[in-house]
Amino acid sequence: MGLRTKFNVVLWVSFVAGLFIVSVLSREILTDNAKKEALRNAEVLMEVAKSVRSYTAMEIRPLLQKIPTKDFLPQTVPAYAATQNMQHIQKAFPEFYYKEAALNPTNPEHRAIGWEKDIIEFFRNNSAVKYYSNERNTPNGKHLFLSRPFKITNKACLSCHSRPENAPISLIKRYGSSNGFNWKHNEIIGAQLVSVPMSVSLKRADEAFNVFMFSLAGVFIGIGLLLNILLHFMVIRPVTKMAKNANTISLGDMSVDEFNVTGKDEMASLAASFNRMHRSLKSAVKLLDKTKT
C-alpha cells in the first residue's frame, strides 16, 4: 500500500466518522429546535385564547349584562368568545386546532372525544399539573399539543352549573337540562387544548440539515482534494524522483542531476542531504577509479 493510499484511507475514514458524528448531533439539535418552535406557536395560541377569555369576562360580559333581555347571550361566556375567536384564526391556519373540551359541557360542541378525554383524565389524576404538552399522530402528520386544566375555583360558576333548576331559564332553553350540570367546587371539568402541526417546523429543520450536511461534505471533499494535491507536489513527486535517482546511482550511473533546493522545509532539507550524499559518493567513486589506475 503506497503512501498516497495510506494517507487517503486515514483521511477519508476520519472525514466519514466526523460527518457521521456531526450529522447525529446536528439532527438532534435541529429536531429539538423544531419542537421548541412548535411549542412556542402553541403557547402563543394559548395566550391569545386566555386573553380573549379574560377580556370577555372583564369587559364584554358586564356590558352585555346591562342589556335588558330574556334571551341567553353566549357572547357573555368566555369559552364561547375564545372558541369563536380561534375559529377565525383557523380560517387562515386550518392546520391549527383549538378546543375547550369538557366531559360534561353545557354546549355539546365542547364535549371531549378520543384523545381529549385522556388529557382531561390526566389532569384529574394529576391535579397539581398546570400545563401538559406532548406529541400526537394525526391524519395530517405529527402534531404537538399544549393543554391546561379547567378547574372550578370560582363558586359563582356553580350558580349556573350545579343543578338545572338553579340555572337561568334562557340557558336551559338554548342548551337543555341534560348537560353541563352537577359540577363541583375545585373539580377539574375539562381542559383547554391547543394543537399545532410539527410538519412545517420539521420540514424546515430537514432542509437546514440537508443544506448544512451537503455544505460540510463539500468542504470536507474540497479539503481532501487540496490535501491530495499538496501531498502530490510537496511529498510524493519529490520522494518519487529521489527514489528514481537513488536507484540510478545504485546502478553506477553518477550522471544524474542534483535537485534544485528551494525553501527551508523538510523536503528541501532532504533534497540538500541527498545532493551532499550524491556528491560524496561521486567523489569517492572518482577517487577509487584513480587508485585503480
PDB file of C-alpha atoms in Angstrom:
ATOM      1  CA  MET A   1       0.000   0.000   0.000  1.00  0.00           C
ATOM      2  CA  GLY A   2       1.515   3.282  -1.125  1.00  0.00           C
ATOM      3  CA  LEU A   3       1.871   6.444   0.900  1.00  0.00           C
ATOM      4  CA  ARG A   4      -0.928   8.156  -1.036  1.00  0.00           C
ATOM      5  CA  THR A   5      -3.297   5.242  -0.396  1.00  0.00           C
ATOM      6  CA  LYS A   6      -2.481   5.112   3.320  1.00  0.00           C
ATOM      7  CA  PHE A   7      -2.935   8.856   3.600  1.00  0.00           C
ATOM      8  CA  ASN A   8      -6.304   8.780   1.839  1.00  0.00           C
ATOM      9  CA  VAL A   9      -7.588   5.835   3.874  1.00  0.00           C
ATOM     10  CA  VAL A  10      -6.863   7.686   7.123  1.00  0.00           C
ATOM     11  CA  LEU A  11      -8.158  10.971   5.699  1.00  0.00           C
ATOM     12  CA  TRP A  12     -11.483   9.711   4.334  1.00  0.00           C
ATOM     13  CA  VAL A  13     -12.198   7.399   7.267  1.00  0.00           C
ATOM     14  CA  SER A  14     -11.708  10.411   9.540  1.00  0.00           C
ATOM     15  CA  PHE A  15     -13.959  12.538   7.331  1.00  0.00           C
ATOM     16  CA  VAL A  16     -16.724   9.909   7.250  1.00  0.00           C
ATOM     17  CA  ALA A  17     -16.548   9.419  11.018  1.00  0.00           C
ATOM     18  CA  GLY A  18     -16.628  13.181  11.530  1.00  0.00           C
ATOM     19  CA  LEU A  19     -19.603  13.598   9.187  1.00  0.00           C
ATOM     20  CA  PHE A  20     -21.484  10.843  11.000  1.00  0.00           C
ATOM     21  CA  ILE A  21     -20.918  12.385  14.431  1.00  0.00           C
ATOM     22  CA  VAL A  22     -21.821  15.867  13.192  1.00  0.00           C
ATOM     23  CA  SER A  23     -24.944  14.559  11.433  1.00  0.00           C
ATOM     24  CA  VAL A  24     -26.217  12.859  14.591  1.00  0.00           C
ATOM     25  CA  LEU A  25     -25.604  15.921  16.763  1.00  0.00           C
ATOM     26  CA  SER A  26     -26.953  18.446  14.251  1.00  0.00           C
ATOM     27  CA  ARG A  27     -30.057  16.337  13.542  1.00  0.00           C
ATOM     28  CA  GLU A  28     -30.803  16.151  17.261  1.00  0.00           C
ATOM     29  CA  ILE A  29     -30.292  19.891  17.747  1.00  0.00           C
ATOM     30  CA  LEU A  30     -32.393  20.889  14.723  1.00  0.00           C
ATOM     31  CA  THR A  31     -35.214  18.497  15.651  1.00  0.00           C
ATOM     32  CA  ASP A  32     -35.212  19.814  19.200  1.00  0.00           C
ATOM     33  CA  ASN A  33     -35.371  23.388  17.887  1.00  0.00           C
ATOM     34  CA  ALA A  34     -38.285  22.407  15.621  1.00  0.00           C
ATOM     35  CA  LYS A  35     -40.173  21.020  18.609  1.00  0.00           C
ATOM     36  CA  LYS A  36     -39.454  24.185  20.586  1.00  0.00           C
ATOM     37  CA  GLU A  37     -40.753  26.277  17.683  1.00  0.00           C
ATOM     38  CA  ALA A  38     -43.975  24.242  17.537  1.00  0.00           C
ATOM     39  CA  LEU A  39     -44.373  24.523  21.301  1.00  0.00           C
ATOM     40  CA  ARG A  40     -43.832  28.269  21.073  1.00  0.00           C
ATOM     41  CA  ASN A  41     -46.595  28.522  18.468  1.00  0.00           C
ATOM     42  CA  ALA A  42     -48.902  26.544  20.746  1.00  0.00           C
ATOM     43  CA  GLU A  43     -48.053  28.807  23.689  1.00  0.00           C
ATOM     44  CA  VAL A  44     -48.860  31.904  21.621  1.00  0.00           C
ATOM     45  CA  LEU A  45     -52.255  30.480  20.623  1.00  0.00           C
ATOM     46  CA  MET A  46     -52.958  29.508  24.210  1.00  0.00           C
ATOM     47  CA  GLU A  47     -52.160  33.020  25.416  1.00  0.00           C
ATOM     48  CA  VAL A  48     -54.396  34.508  22.707  1.00  0.00           C
ATOM     49  CA  ALA A  49     -57.288  32.331  23.854  1.00  0.00           C
ATOM     50  CA  LYS A  50     -56.646  33.165  27.519  1.00  0.00           C
ATOM     51  CA  SER A  51     -56.547  36.873  26.697  1.00  0.00           C
ATOM     52  CA  VAL A  52     -59.877  36.660  24.862  1.00  0.00           C
ATOM     53  CA  ARG A  53     -61.402  34.817  27.813  1.00  0.00           C
ATOM     54  CA  SER A  54     -60.147  37.422  30.277  1.00  0.00           C
ATOM     55  CA  TYR A  55     -61.262  40.325  28.101  1.00  0.00           C
ATOM     56  CA  THR A  56     -64.722  38.798  27.705  1.00  0.00           C
ATOM     57  CA  ALA A  57     -65.104  38.188  31.436  1.00  0.00           C
ATOM     58  CA  MET A  58     -63.872  41.636  32.485  1.00  0.00           C
ATOM     59  CA  GLU A  59     -65.069  43.882  29.649  1.00  0.00           C
ATOM     60  CA  ILE A  60     -67.747  42.298  27.456  1.00  0.00           C
ATOM     61  CA  ARG A  61     -69.848  40.395  29.985  1.00  0.00           C
ATOM     62  CA  PRO A  62     -70.516  43.397  32.296  1.00  0.00           C
ATOM     63  CA  LEU A  63     -71.675  45.460  29.311  1.00  0.00           C
ATOM     64  CA  LEU A  64     -73.938  42.787  27.837  1.00  0.00           C
ATOM     65  CA  GLN A  65     -75.471  42.010  31.206  1.00  0.00           C
ATOM     66  CA  LYS A  66     -76.785  45.567  31.293  1.00  0.00           C
ATOM     67  CA  ILE A  67     -78.891  44.878  28.197  1.00  0.00           C
ATOM     68  CA  PRO A  68     -82.459  44.039  29.257  1.00  0.00           C
ATOM     69  CA  THR A  69     -83.238  40.743  27.551  1.00  0.00           C
ATOM     70  CA  LYS A  70     -84.635  37.342  28.434  1.00  0.00           C
ATOM     71  CA  ASP A  71     -82.504  35.609  25.843  1.00  0.00           C
ATOM     72  CA  PHE A  72     -79.274  33.877  26.727  1.00  0.00           C
ATOM     73  CA  LEU A  73     -76.311  35.725  25.233  1.00  0.00           C
ATOM     74  CA  PRO A  74     -73.460  33.270  24.543  1.00  0.00           C
ATOM     75  CA  GLN A  75     -71.164  36.247  23.915  1.00  0.00           C
ATOM     76  CA  THR A  76     -71.012  36.680  27.693  1.00  0.00           C
ATOM     77  CA  VAL A  77     -69.374  33.268  28.076  1.00  0.00           C
ATOM     78  CA  PRO A  78     -65.540  33.362  27.894  1.00  0.00           C
ATOM     79  CA  ALA A  79     -65.375  29.858  26.404  1.00  0.00           C
ATOM     80  CA  TYR A  80     -67.693  30.871  23.565  1.00  0.00           C
ATOM     81  CA  ALA A  81     -65.713  34.052  22.854  1.00  0.00           C
ATOM     82  CA  ALA A  82     -62.375  32.235  22.835  1.00  0.00           C
ATOM     83  CA  THR A  83     -63.700  29.457  20.609  1.00  0.00           C
ATOM     84  CA  GLN A  84     -65.213  31.893  18.103  1.00  0.00           C
ATOM     85  CA  ASN A  85     -62.023  33.933  18.005  1.00  0.00           C
ATOM     86  CA  MET A  86     -59.896  30.853  17.405  1.00  0.00           C
ATOM     87  CA  GLN A  87     -62.226  29.712  14.625  1.00  0.00           C
ATOM     88  CA  HIS A  88     -61.421  32.941  12.791  1.00  0.00           C
ATOM     89  CA  ILE A  89     -57.713  32.200  13.223  1.00  0.00           C
ATOM     90  CA  GLN A  90     -58.262  28.668  11.942  1.00  0.00           C
ATOM     91  CA  LYS A  91     -59.644  30.053   8.686  1.00  0.00           C
ATOM     92  CA  ALA A  92     -56.173  31.422   7.967  1.00  0.00           C
ATOM     93  CA  PHE A  93     -54.356  28.493   9.599  1.00  0.00           C
ATOM     94  CA  PRO A  94     -56.631  25.448   9.191  1.00  0.00           C
ATOM     95  CA  GLU A  95     -53.963  23.077  10.460  1.00  0.00           C
ATOM     96  CA  PHE A  96     -54.152  24.655  13.935  1.00  0.00           C
ATOM     97  CA  TYR A  97     -56.594  23.164  16.420  1.00  0.00           C
ATOM     98  CA  TYR A  98     -58.248  24.707  19.450  1.00  0.00           C
ATOM     99  CA  LYS A  99     -60.923  23.359  21.735  1.00  0.00           C
ATOM    100  CA  GLU A 100     -62.240  23.896  25.227  1.00  0.00           C
ATOM    101  CA  ALA A 101     -63.128  20.292  25.921  1.00  0.00           C
ATOM    102  CA  ALA A 102     -65.163  19.040  28.870  1.00  0.00           C
ATOM    103  CA  LEU A 103     -66.536  15.689  29.942  1.00  0.00           C
ATOM    104  CA  ASN A 104     -69.922  17.210  30.778  1.00  0.00           C
ATOM    105  CA  PRO A 105     -70.158  20.502  28.855  1.00  0.00           C
ATOM    106  CA  THR A 106     -73.130  22.809  28.585  1.00  0.00           C
ATOM    107  CA  ASN A 107     -72.507  23.253  24.864  1.00  0.00           C
ATOM    108  CA  PRO A 108     -72.346  19.842  23.114  1.00  0.00           C
ATOM    109  CA  GLU A 109     -69.709  21.238  20.751  1.00  0.00           C
ATOM    110  CA  HIS A 110     -67.291  21.281  23.686  1.00  0.00           C
ATOM    111  CA  ARG A 111     -67.719  17.605  24.556  1.00  0.00           C
ATOM    112  CA  ALA A 112     -64.378  15.821  24.798  1.00  0.00           C
ATOM    113  CA  ILE A 113     -63.715  12.985  22.373  1.00  0.00           C
ATOM    114  CA  GLY A 114     -60.915  10.465  21.955  1.00  0.00           C
ATOM    115  CA  TRP A 115     -57.533  11.816  22.983  1.00  0.00           C
ATOM    116  CA  GLU A 116     -59.163  14.863  24.606  1.00  0.00           C
ATOM    117  CA  LYS A 117     -60.730  12.613  27.245  1.00  0.00           C
ATOM    118  CA  ASP A 118     -57.309  11.154  28.008  1.00  0.00           C
ATOM    119  CA  ILE A 119     -55.902  14.633  28.624  1.00  0.00           C
ATOM    120  CA  ILE A 120     -58.748  15.543  30.968  1.00  0.00           C
ATOM    121  CA  GLU A 121     -58.331  12.290  32.879  1.00  0.00           C
ATOM    122  CA  PHE A 122     -54.611  13.014  33.144  1.00  0.00           C
ATOM    123  CA  PHE A 123     -55.342  16.356  34.804  1.00  0.00           C
ATOM    124  CA  ARG A 124     -57.954  14.797  37.092  1.00  0.00           C
ATOM    125  CA  ASN A 125     -55.382  12.230  38.218  1.00  0.00           C
ATOM    126  CA  ASN A 126     -52.596  14.831  38.485  1.00  0.00           C
ATOM    127  CA  SER A 127     -54.307  17.869  39.939  1.00  0.00           C
ATOM    128  CA  ALA A 128     -51.023  19.667  40.677  1.00  0.00           C
ATOM    129  CA  VAL A 129     -50.042  19.804  36.990  1.00  0.00           C
ATOM    130  CA  LYS A 130     -50.761  23.216  35.447  1.00  0.00           C
ATOM    131  CA  TYR A 131     -49.708  22.537  31.846  1.00  0.00           C
ATOM    132  CA  TYR A 132     -49.165  19.389  29.834  1.00  0.00           C
ATOM    133  CA  SER A 133     -47.693  19.069  26.340  1.00  0.00           C
ATOM    134  CA  ASN A 134     -46.866  16.100  24.167  1.00  0.00           C
ATOM    135  CA  GLU A 135     -46.903  14.850  20.593  1.00  0.00           C
ATOM    136  CA  ARG A 136     -49.690  13.008  18.824  1.00  0.00           C
ATOM    137  CA  ASN A 137     -50.169  11.481  15.396  1.00  0.00           C
ATOM    138  CA  THR A 138     -52.940  12.789  13.156  1.00  0.00           C
ATOM    139  CA  PRO A 139     -54.038  12.023   9.568  1.00  0.00           C
ATOM    140  CA  ASN A 140     -52.186  15.219   8.589  1.00  0.00           C
ATOM    141  CA  GLY A 141     -48.956  14.250  10.310  1.00  0.00           C
ATOM    142  CA  LYS A 142     -47.430  14.706  13.730  1.00  0.00           C
ATOM    143  CA  HIS A 143     -48.859  17.464  15.937  1.00  0.00           C
ATOM    144  CA  LEU A 144     -47.719  18.954  19.223  1.00  0.00           C
ATOM    145  CA  PHE A 145     -50.408  19.839  21.729  1.00  0.00           C
ATOM    146  CA  LEU A 146     -50.432  22.085  24.760  1.00  0.00           C
ATOM    147  CA  SER A 147     -53.156  21.839  27.369  1.00  0.00           C
ATOM    148  CA  ARG A 148     -54.169  23.247  30.714  1.00  0.00           C
ATOM    149  CA  PRO A 149     -56.944  22.115  33.059  1.00  0.00           C
ATOM    150  CA  PHE A 150     -60.262  23.843  33.668  1.00  0.00           C
ATOM    151  CA  LYS A 151     -60.862  23.782  37.404  1.00  0.00           C
ATOM    152  CA  ILE A 152     -63.954  25.194  39.101  1.00  0.00           C
ATOM    153  CA  THR A 153     -62.319  27.590  41.544  1.00  0.00           C
ATOM    154  CA  ASN A 154     -64.987  30.305  41.359  1.00  0.00           C
ATOM    155  CA  LYS A 155     -68.153  29.274  43.191  1.00  0.00           C
ATOM    156  CA  ALA A 156     -70.115  31.758  41.085  1.00  0.00           C
ATOM    157  CA  CYS A 157     -69.853  29.241  38.220  1.00  0.00           C
ATOM    158  CA  LEU A 158     -71.967  26.815  40.242  1.00  0.00           C
ATOM    159  CA  SER A 159     -74.922  29.193  40.138  1.00  0.00           C
ATOM    160  CA  CYS A 160     -75.479  28.019  36.555  1.00  0.00           C
ATOM    161  CA  HIS A 161     -73.861  24.583  36.615  1.00  0.00           C
ATOM    162  CA  SER A 162     -74.791  22.976  39.924  1.00  0.00           C
ATOM    163  CA  ARG A 163     -78.407  21.913  39.305  1.00  0.00           C
ATOM    164  CA  PRO A 164     -80.694  22.571  36.307  1.00  0.00           C
ATOM    165  CA  GLU A 165     -83.323  24.288  38.445  1.00  0.00           C
ATOM    166  CA  ASN A 166     -80.750  26.860  39.571  1.00  0.00           C
ATOM    167  CA  ALA A 167     -79.671  27.759  36.030  1.00  0.00           C
ATOM    168  CA  PRO A 168     -81.151  30.678  34.067  1.00  0.00           C
ATOM    169  CA  ILE A 169     -84.193  29.700  32.025  1.00  0.00           C
ATOM    170  CA  SER A 170     -82.624  31.211  28.914  1.00  0.00           C
ATOM    171  CA  LEU A 171     -79.645  28.856  29.258  1.00  0.00           C
ATOM    172  CA  ILE A 172     -81.942  25.831  29.651  1.00  0.00           C
ATOM    173  CA  LYS A 173     -83.891  26.850  26.554  1.00  0.00           C
ATOM    174  CA  ARG A 174     -80.726  27.088  24.489  1.00  0.00           C
ATOM    175  CA  TYR A 175     -78.795  24.027  25.665  1.00  0.00           C
ATOM    176  CA  GLY A 176     -81.291  21.880  27.564  1.00  0.00           C
ATOM    177  CA  SER A 177     -81.074  20.483  31.084  1.00  0.00           C
ATOM    178  CA  SER A 178     -79.127  17.293  30.376  1.00  0.00           C
ATOM    179  CA  ASN A 179     -75.615  18.664  30.059  1.00  0.00           C
ATOM    180  CA  GLY A 180     -73.326  20.988  31.955  1.00  0.00           C
ATOM    181  CA  PHE A 181     -74.682  20.419  35.453  1.00  0.00           C
ATOM    182  CA  ASN A 182     -73.679  18.751  38.721  1.00  0.00           C
ATOM    183  CA  TRP A 183     -70.271  20.418  38.613  1.00  0.00           C
ATOM    184  CA  LYS A 184     -68.474  20.608  41.947  1.00  0.00           C
ATOM    185  CA  HIS A 185     -66.210  23.190  43.505  1.00  0.00           C
ATOM    186  CA  ASN A 186     -62.483  22.563  42.772  1.00  0.00           C
ATOM    187  CA  GLU A 187     -63.413  19.846  40.280  1.00  0.00           C
ATOM    188  CA  ILE A 188     -61.461  19.599  37.020  1.00  0.00           C
ATOM    189  CA  ILE A 189     -64.245  19.506  34.462  1.00  0.00           C
ATOM    190  CA  GLY A 190     -62.236  19.845  31.256  1.00  0.00           C
ATOM    191  CA  ALA A 191     -59.141  21.156  29.539  1.00  0.00           C
ATOM    192  CA  GLN A 192     -58.129  23.940  27.196  1.00  0.00           C
ATOM    193  CA  LEU A 193     -56.399  22.343  24.221  1.00  0.00           C
ATOM    194  CA  VAL A 194     -54.170  23.773  21.510  1.00  0.00           C
ATOM    195  CA  SER A 195     -52.662  21.541  18.835  1.00  0.00           C
ATOM    196  CA  VAL A 196     -50.226  22.767  16.178  1.00  0.00           C
ATOM    197  CA  PRO A 197     -48.569  20.853  13.319  1.00  0.00           C
ATOM    198  CA  MET A 198     -44.926  19.916  13.592  1.00  0.00           C
ATOM    199  CA  SER A 199     -44.603  19.175   9.884  1.00  0.00           C
ATOM    200  CA  VAL A 200     -43.665  22.741   8.920  1.00  0.00           C
ATOM    201  CA  SER A 201     -41.043  23.054  11.653  1.00  0.00           C
ATOM    202  CA  LEU A 202     -39.676  19.567  10.986  1.00  0.00           C
ATOM    203  CA  LYS A 203     -39.561  20.201   7.232  1.00  0.00           C
ATOM    204  CA  ARG A 204     -37.650  23.418   7.847  1.00  0.00           C
ATOM    205  CA  ALA A 205     -35.289  21.502  10.142  1.00  0.00           C
ATOM    206  CA  ASP A 206     -34.778  18.831   7.449  1.00  0.00           C
ATOM    207  CA  GLU A 207     -33.989  21.478   4.842  1.00  0.00           C
ATOM    208  CA  ALA A 208     -31.495  23.161   7.166  1.00  0.00           C
ATOM    209  CA  PHE A 209     -29.963  19.769   7.978  1.00  0.00           C
ATOM    210  CA  ASN A 210     -29.571  18.845   4.305  1.00  0.00           C
ATOM    211  CA  VAL A 211     -28.028  22.203   3.397  1.00  0.00           C
ATOM    212  CA  PHE A 212     -25.651  22.009   6.353  1.00  0.00           C
ATOM    213  CA  MET A 213     -24.575  18.418   5.683  1.00  0.00           C
ATOM    214  CA  PHE A 214     -24.103  18.917   1.928  1.00  0.00           C
ATOM    215  CA  SER A 215     -22.114  22.077   2.604  1.00  0.00           C
ATOM    216  CA  LEU A 216     -19.988  20.335   5.216  1.00  0.00           C
ATOM    217  CA  ALA A 217     -19.436  17.342   2.926  1.00  0.00           C
ATOM    218  CA  GLY A 218     -18.445  19.737   0.139  1.00  0.00           C
ATOM    219  CA  VAL A 219     -15.944  21.447   2.431  1.00  0.00           C
ATOM    220  CA  PHE A 220     -14.525  18.075   3.505  1.00  0.00           C
ATOM    221  CA  ILE A 221     -14.187  16.902  -0.103  1.00  0.00           C
ATOM    222  CA  GLY A 222     -12.540  20.187  -1.074  1.00  0.00           C
ATOM    223  CA  ILE A 223     -10.086  19.892   1.812  1.00  0.00           C
ATOM    224  CA  GLY A 224      -9.382  16.268   0.867  1.00  0.00           C
ATOM    225  CA  LEU A 225      -8.659  17.172  -2.751  1.00  0.00           C
ATOM    226  CA  LEU A 226      -6.469  20.102  -1.704  1.00  0.00           C
ATOM    227  CA  LEU A 227      -4.503  17.906   0.699  1.00  0.00           C
ATOM    228  CA  ASN A 228      -4.023  15.320  -2.036  1.00  0.00           C
ATOM    229  CA  ILE A 229      -2.709  17.977  -4.417  1.00  0.00           C
ATOM    230  CA  LEU A 230      -0.320  19.283  -1.751  1.00  0.00           C
ATOM    231  CA  LEU A 231       0.737  15.730  -0.905  1.00  0.00           C
ATOM    232  CA  HIS A 232       1.478  15.022  -4.559  1.00  0.00           C
ATOM    233  CA  PHE A 233       3.530  18.136  -5.296  1.00  0.00           C
ATOM    234  CA  MET A 234       5.235  18.546  -1.917  1.00  0.00           C
ATOM    235  CA  VAL A 235       5.870  14.920  -0.912  1.00  0.00           C
ATOM    236  CA  ILE A 236       5.019  12.203  -3.448  1.00  0.00           C
ATOM    237  CA  ARG A 237       6.668  13.744  -6.537  1.00  0.00           C
ATOM    238  CA  PRO A 238       9.933  14.788  -4.799  1.00  0.00           C
ATOM    239  CA  VAL A 239      10.250  11.462  -2.984  1.00  0.00           C
ATOM    240  CA  THR A 240       9.498   9.528  -6.188  1.00  0.00           C
ATOM    241  CA  LYS A 241      12.194  11.493  -8.039  1.00  0.00           C
ATOM    242  CA  MET A 242      14.679  10.914  -5.208  1.00  0.00           C
ATOM    243  CA  ALA A 243      13.907   7.194  -5.239  1.00  0.00           C
ATOM    244  CA  LYS A 244      14.403   7.083  -9.020  1.00  0.00           C
ATOM    245  CA  ASN A 245      17.725   8.950  -8.784  1.00  0.00           C
ATOM    246  CA  ALA A 246      18.879   6.794  -5.895  1.00  0.00           C
ATOM    247  CA  ASN A 247      18.100   3.682  -7.908  1.00  0.00           C
ATOM    248  CA  THR A 248      20.033   5.081 -10.896  1.00  0.00           C
ATOM    249  CA  ILE A 249      23.032   5.936  -8.700  1.00  0.00           C
ATOM    250  CA  SER A 250      22.949   2.495  -7.095  1.00  0.00           C
ATOM    251  CA  LEU A 251      23.414   1.024 -10.580  1.00  0.00           C
ATOM    252  CA  GLY A 252      26.598   3.061 -11.021  1.00  0.00           C
ATOM    253  CA  ASP A 253      25.286   5.978 -13.074  1.00  0.00           C
ATOM    254  CA  MET A 254      26.569   9.156 -11.397  1.00  0.00           C
ATOM    255  CA  SER A 255      25.411  11.485 -14.149  1.00  0.00           C
ATOM    256  CA  VAL A 256      22.027  12.274 -12.655  1.00  0.00           C
ATOM    257  CA  ASP A 257      21.346  15.938 -11.982  1.00  0.00           C
ATOM    258  CA  GLU A 258      21.239  17.325  -8.481  1.00  0.00           C
ATOM    259  CA  PHE A 259      17.975  18.503  -7.009  1.00  0.00           C
ATOM    260  CA  ASN A 260      17.167  22.195  -7.112  1.00  0.00           C
ATOM    261  CA  VAL A 261      16.879  23.055  -3.427  1.00  0.00           C
ATOM    262  CA  THR A 262      14.364  25.826  -2.682  1.00  0.00           C
ATOM    263  CA  GLY A 263      12.888  26.726   0.662  1.00  0.00           C
ATOM    264  CA  LYS A 264      13.748  25.575   4.145  1.00  0.00           C
ATOM    265  CA  ASP A 265      11.154  22.896   4.790  1.00  0.00           C
ATOM    266  CA  GLU A 266      11.777  19.214   5.471  1.00  0.00           C
ATOM    267  CA  MET A 267      11.675  18.204   1.805  1.00  0.00           C
ATOM    268  CA  ALA A 268      14.247  20.901   0.947  1.00  0.00           C
ATOM    269  CA  SER A 269      16.462  19.632   3.757  1.00  0.00           C
ATOM    270  CA  LEU A 270      16.080  16.065   2.466  1.00  0.00           C
ATOM    271  CA  ALA A 271      16.970  17.183  -1.086  1.00  0.00           C
ATOM    272  CA  ALA A 272      20.064  19.016   0.170  1.00  0.00           C
ATOM    273  CA  SER A 273      21.146  15.939   2.114  1.00  0.00           C
ATOM    274  CA  PHE A 274      20.605  13.778  -0.971  1.00  0.00           C
ATOM    275  CA  ASN A 275      22.739  16.173  -3.046  1.00  0.00           C
ATOM    276  CA  ARG A 276      25.561  16.019  -0.497  1.00  0.00           C
ATOM    277  CA  MET A 277      25.372  12.247  -0.438  1.00  0.00           C
ATOM    278  CA  HIS A 278      25.408  12.215  -4.249  1.00  0.00           C
ATOM    279  CA  ARG A 279      28.484  14.460  -4.405  1.00  0.00           C
ATOM    280  CA  SER A 280      30.280  12.470  -1.711  1.00  0.00           C
ATOM    281  CA  LEU A 281      29.554   9.191  -3.451  1.00  0.00           C
ATOM    282  CA  LYS A 282      30.597  10.658  -6.817  1.00  0.00           C
ATOM    283  CA  SER A 283      33.883  11.900  -5.319  1.00  0.00           C
ATOM    284  CA  ALA A 284      34.505   8.538  -3.674  1.00  0.00           C
ATOM    285  CA  VAL A 285      33.942   6.721  -6.968  1.00  0.00           C
ATOM    286  CA  LYS A 286      36.363   9.072  -8.811  1.00  0.00           C
ATOM    287  CA  LEU A 287      38.981   8.588  -6.090  1.00  0.00           C
ATOM    288  CA  LEU A 288      38.539   4.839  -6.319  1.00  0.00           C
ATOM    289  CA  ASP A 289      38.955   4.962 -10.088  1.00  0.00           C
ATOM    290  CA  LYS A 290      42.213   6.969  -9.757  1.00  0.00           C
ATOM    291  CA  THR A 291      43.539   4.463  -7.225  1.00  0.00           C
ATOM    292  CA  LYS A 292      42.876   1.605  -9.628  1.00  0.00           C
ATOM    293  CA  THR A 293      44.696   3.337 -12.415  1.00  0.00           C
TER     294      THR A 293
END
